GROMACS .gro file of C-alpha atoms in nm:
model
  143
    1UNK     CA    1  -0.805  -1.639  -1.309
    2UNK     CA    2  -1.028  -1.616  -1.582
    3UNK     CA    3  -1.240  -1.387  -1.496
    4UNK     CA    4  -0.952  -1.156  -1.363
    5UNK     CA    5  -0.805  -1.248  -1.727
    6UNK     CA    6  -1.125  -1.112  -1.920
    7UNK     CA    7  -1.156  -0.763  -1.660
    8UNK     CA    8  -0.785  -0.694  -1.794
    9UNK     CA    9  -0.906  -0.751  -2.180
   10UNK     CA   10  -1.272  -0.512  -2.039
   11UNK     CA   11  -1.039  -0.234  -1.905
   12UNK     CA   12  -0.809  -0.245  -2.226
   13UNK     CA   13  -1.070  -0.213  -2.459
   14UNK     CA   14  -1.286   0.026  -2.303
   15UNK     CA   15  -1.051   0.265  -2.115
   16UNK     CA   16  -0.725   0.207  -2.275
   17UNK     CA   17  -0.581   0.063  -1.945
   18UNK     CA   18  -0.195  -0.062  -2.014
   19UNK     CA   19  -0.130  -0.185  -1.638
   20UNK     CA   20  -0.265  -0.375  -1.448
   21UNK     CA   21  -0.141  -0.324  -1.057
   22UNK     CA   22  -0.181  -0.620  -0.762
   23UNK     CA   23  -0.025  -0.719  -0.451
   24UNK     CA   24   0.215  -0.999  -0.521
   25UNK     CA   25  -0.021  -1.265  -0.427
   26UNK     CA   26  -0.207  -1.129  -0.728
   27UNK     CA   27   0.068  -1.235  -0.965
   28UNK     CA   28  -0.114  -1.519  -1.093
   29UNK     CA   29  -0.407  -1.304  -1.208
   30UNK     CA   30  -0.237  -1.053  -1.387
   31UNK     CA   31  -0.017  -1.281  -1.544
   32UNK     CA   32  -0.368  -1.428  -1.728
   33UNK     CA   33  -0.486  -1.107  -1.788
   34UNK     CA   34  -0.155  -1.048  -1.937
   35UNK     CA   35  -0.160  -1.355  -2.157
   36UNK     CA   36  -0.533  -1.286  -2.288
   37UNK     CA   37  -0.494  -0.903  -2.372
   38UNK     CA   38  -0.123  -0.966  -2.557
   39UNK     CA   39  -0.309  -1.275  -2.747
   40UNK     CA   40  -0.662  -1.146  -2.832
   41UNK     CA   41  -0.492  -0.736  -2.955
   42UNK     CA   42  -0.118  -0.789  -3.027
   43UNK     CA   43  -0.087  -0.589  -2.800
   44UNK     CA   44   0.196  -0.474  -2.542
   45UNK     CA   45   0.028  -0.407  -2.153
   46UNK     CA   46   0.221  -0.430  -1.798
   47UNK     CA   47   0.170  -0.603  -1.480
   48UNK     CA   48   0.304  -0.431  -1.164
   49UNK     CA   49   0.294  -0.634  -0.836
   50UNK     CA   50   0.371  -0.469  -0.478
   51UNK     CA   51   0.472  -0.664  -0.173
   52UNK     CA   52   0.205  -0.745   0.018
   53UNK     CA   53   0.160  -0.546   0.387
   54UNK     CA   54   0.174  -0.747   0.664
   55UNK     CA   55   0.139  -0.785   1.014
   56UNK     CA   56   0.465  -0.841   1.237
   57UNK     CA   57   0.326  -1.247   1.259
   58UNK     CA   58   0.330  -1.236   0.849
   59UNK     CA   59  -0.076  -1.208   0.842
   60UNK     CA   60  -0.231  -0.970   0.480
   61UNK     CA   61  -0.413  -0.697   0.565
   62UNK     CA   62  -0.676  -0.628   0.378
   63UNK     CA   63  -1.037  -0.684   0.324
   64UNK     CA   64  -1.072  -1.070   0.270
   65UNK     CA   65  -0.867  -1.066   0.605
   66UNK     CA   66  -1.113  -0.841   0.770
   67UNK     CA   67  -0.845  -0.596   0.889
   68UNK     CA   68  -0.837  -0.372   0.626
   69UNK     CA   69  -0.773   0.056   0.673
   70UNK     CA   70  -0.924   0.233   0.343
   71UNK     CA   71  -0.787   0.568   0.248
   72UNK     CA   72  -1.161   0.667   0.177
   73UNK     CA   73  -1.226   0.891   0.534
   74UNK     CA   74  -1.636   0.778   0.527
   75UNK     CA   75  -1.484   0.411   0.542
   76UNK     CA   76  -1.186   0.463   0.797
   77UNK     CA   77  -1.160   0.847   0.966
   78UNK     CA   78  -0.828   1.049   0.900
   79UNK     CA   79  -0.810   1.002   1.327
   80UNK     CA   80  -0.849   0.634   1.289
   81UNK     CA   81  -0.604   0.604   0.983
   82UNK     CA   82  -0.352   0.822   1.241
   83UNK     CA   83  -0.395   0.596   1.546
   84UNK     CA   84  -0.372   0.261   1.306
   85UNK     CA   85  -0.012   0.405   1.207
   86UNK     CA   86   0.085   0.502   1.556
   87UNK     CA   87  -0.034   0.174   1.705
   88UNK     CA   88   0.257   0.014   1.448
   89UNK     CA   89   0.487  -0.205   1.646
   90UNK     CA   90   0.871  -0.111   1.633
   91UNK     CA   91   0.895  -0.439   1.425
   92UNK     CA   92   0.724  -0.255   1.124
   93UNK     CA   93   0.753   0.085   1.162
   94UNK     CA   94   1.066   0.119   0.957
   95UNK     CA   95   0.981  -0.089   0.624
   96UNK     CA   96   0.650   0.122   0.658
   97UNK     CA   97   0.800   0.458   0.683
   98UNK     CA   98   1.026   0.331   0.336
   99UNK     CA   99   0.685   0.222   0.164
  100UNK     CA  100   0.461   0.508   0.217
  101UNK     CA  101   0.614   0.810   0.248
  102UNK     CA  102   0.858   1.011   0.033
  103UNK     CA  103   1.111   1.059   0.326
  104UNK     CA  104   1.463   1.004   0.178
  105UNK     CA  105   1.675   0.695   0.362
  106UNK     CA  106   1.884   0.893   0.502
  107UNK     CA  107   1.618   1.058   0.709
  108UNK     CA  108   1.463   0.742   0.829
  109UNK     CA  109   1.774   0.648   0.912
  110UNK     CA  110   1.785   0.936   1.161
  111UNK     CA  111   1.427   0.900   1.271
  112UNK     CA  112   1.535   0.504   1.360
  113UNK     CA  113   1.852   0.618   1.566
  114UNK     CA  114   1.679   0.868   1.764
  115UNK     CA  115   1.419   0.625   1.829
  116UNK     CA  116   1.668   0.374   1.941
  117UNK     CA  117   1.804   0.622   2.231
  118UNK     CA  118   1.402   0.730   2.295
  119UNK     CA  119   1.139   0.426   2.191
  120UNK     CA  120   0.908   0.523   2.481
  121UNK     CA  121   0.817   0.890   2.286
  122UNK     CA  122   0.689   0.667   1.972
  123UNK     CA  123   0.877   0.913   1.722
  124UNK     CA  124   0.836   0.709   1.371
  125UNK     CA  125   0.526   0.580   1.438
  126UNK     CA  126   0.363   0.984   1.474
  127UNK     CA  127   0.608   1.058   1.205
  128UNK     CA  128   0.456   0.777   0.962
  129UNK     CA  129   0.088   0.839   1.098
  130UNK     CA  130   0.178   1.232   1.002
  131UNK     CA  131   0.320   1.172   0.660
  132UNK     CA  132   0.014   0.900   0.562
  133UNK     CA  133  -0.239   1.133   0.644
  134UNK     CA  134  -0.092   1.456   0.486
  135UNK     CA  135  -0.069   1.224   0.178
  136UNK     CA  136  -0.403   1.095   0.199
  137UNK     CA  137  -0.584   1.345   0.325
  138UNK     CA  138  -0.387   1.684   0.347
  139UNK     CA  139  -0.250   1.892   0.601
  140UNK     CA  140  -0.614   1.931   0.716
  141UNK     CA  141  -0.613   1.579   0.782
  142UNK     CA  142  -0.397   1.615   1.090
  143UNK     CA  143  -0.630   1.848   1.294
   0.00000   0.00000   0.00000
């Protein structure tokens, strides 16, 4: 955590960085970082944590897991980004469509009722995979 601690107090000082932003598992580390920069400049600065993404069986994905997807197309392909979304198991597709896209409740809501009468035609997962990429990458993204 120290080092974590002092790259909080680096980013403060030399780009005026308030937050710091981690998965929860990261809570730890800002929490230091937190402690250091309030102590060392009087200073007020944030930590934000996010839930962590998981598979269905409760694994992190990311890159110390080896099964991370980077929004970066040289490092994962707008196509690849598409089929990792529609590959999403029924289990996850809903709590995925809430985290990363701007669709209201109410309309994921529908999506999850229509898929309930038609799961075979995959409709949230190529509605998530659709709304990730136009976020990521634009409407261009998708052809």
């Amino acid at each position: 955590p120290a080092l974590q601690a002092y790259d909080f107090l680096h980013l403060y000082r030399h780009y005026g960085c308030l937050i710091q932003l981690g998965g929860a598992d990261q809570l730890g580390n800002i929490m230091s970082g937190y402690d250091l920069v309030s102590k060392v400049t009087d200073k007020d600065v944030y930590g934000i944590t996010v839930p962590l993404i998981t598979t269905t069986t409760g694994d992190k994905l990311g890159k110390s897991a080896g099964n991370a997807v980077w929004l970066n197309r040289n490092r994962t392909s707008p196509f690849e980004l598409y089929q990792f979304f529609v590959r999403q198991p029924d289990a996850t597709v809903e709590r995925y469509l809430k985290l990363f896209t701007f669709l209201s409740g109410m309309e994921i809501d529908h999506i999850m009722q229509v898929h309930a009468k038609e799961p075979e035609k995959r409709g949230p997962q190529k509605r998530l995979a659709a709304e990730v990429i136009k976020l990521v990458h634009g409407k261009n993204g998708l052809e």
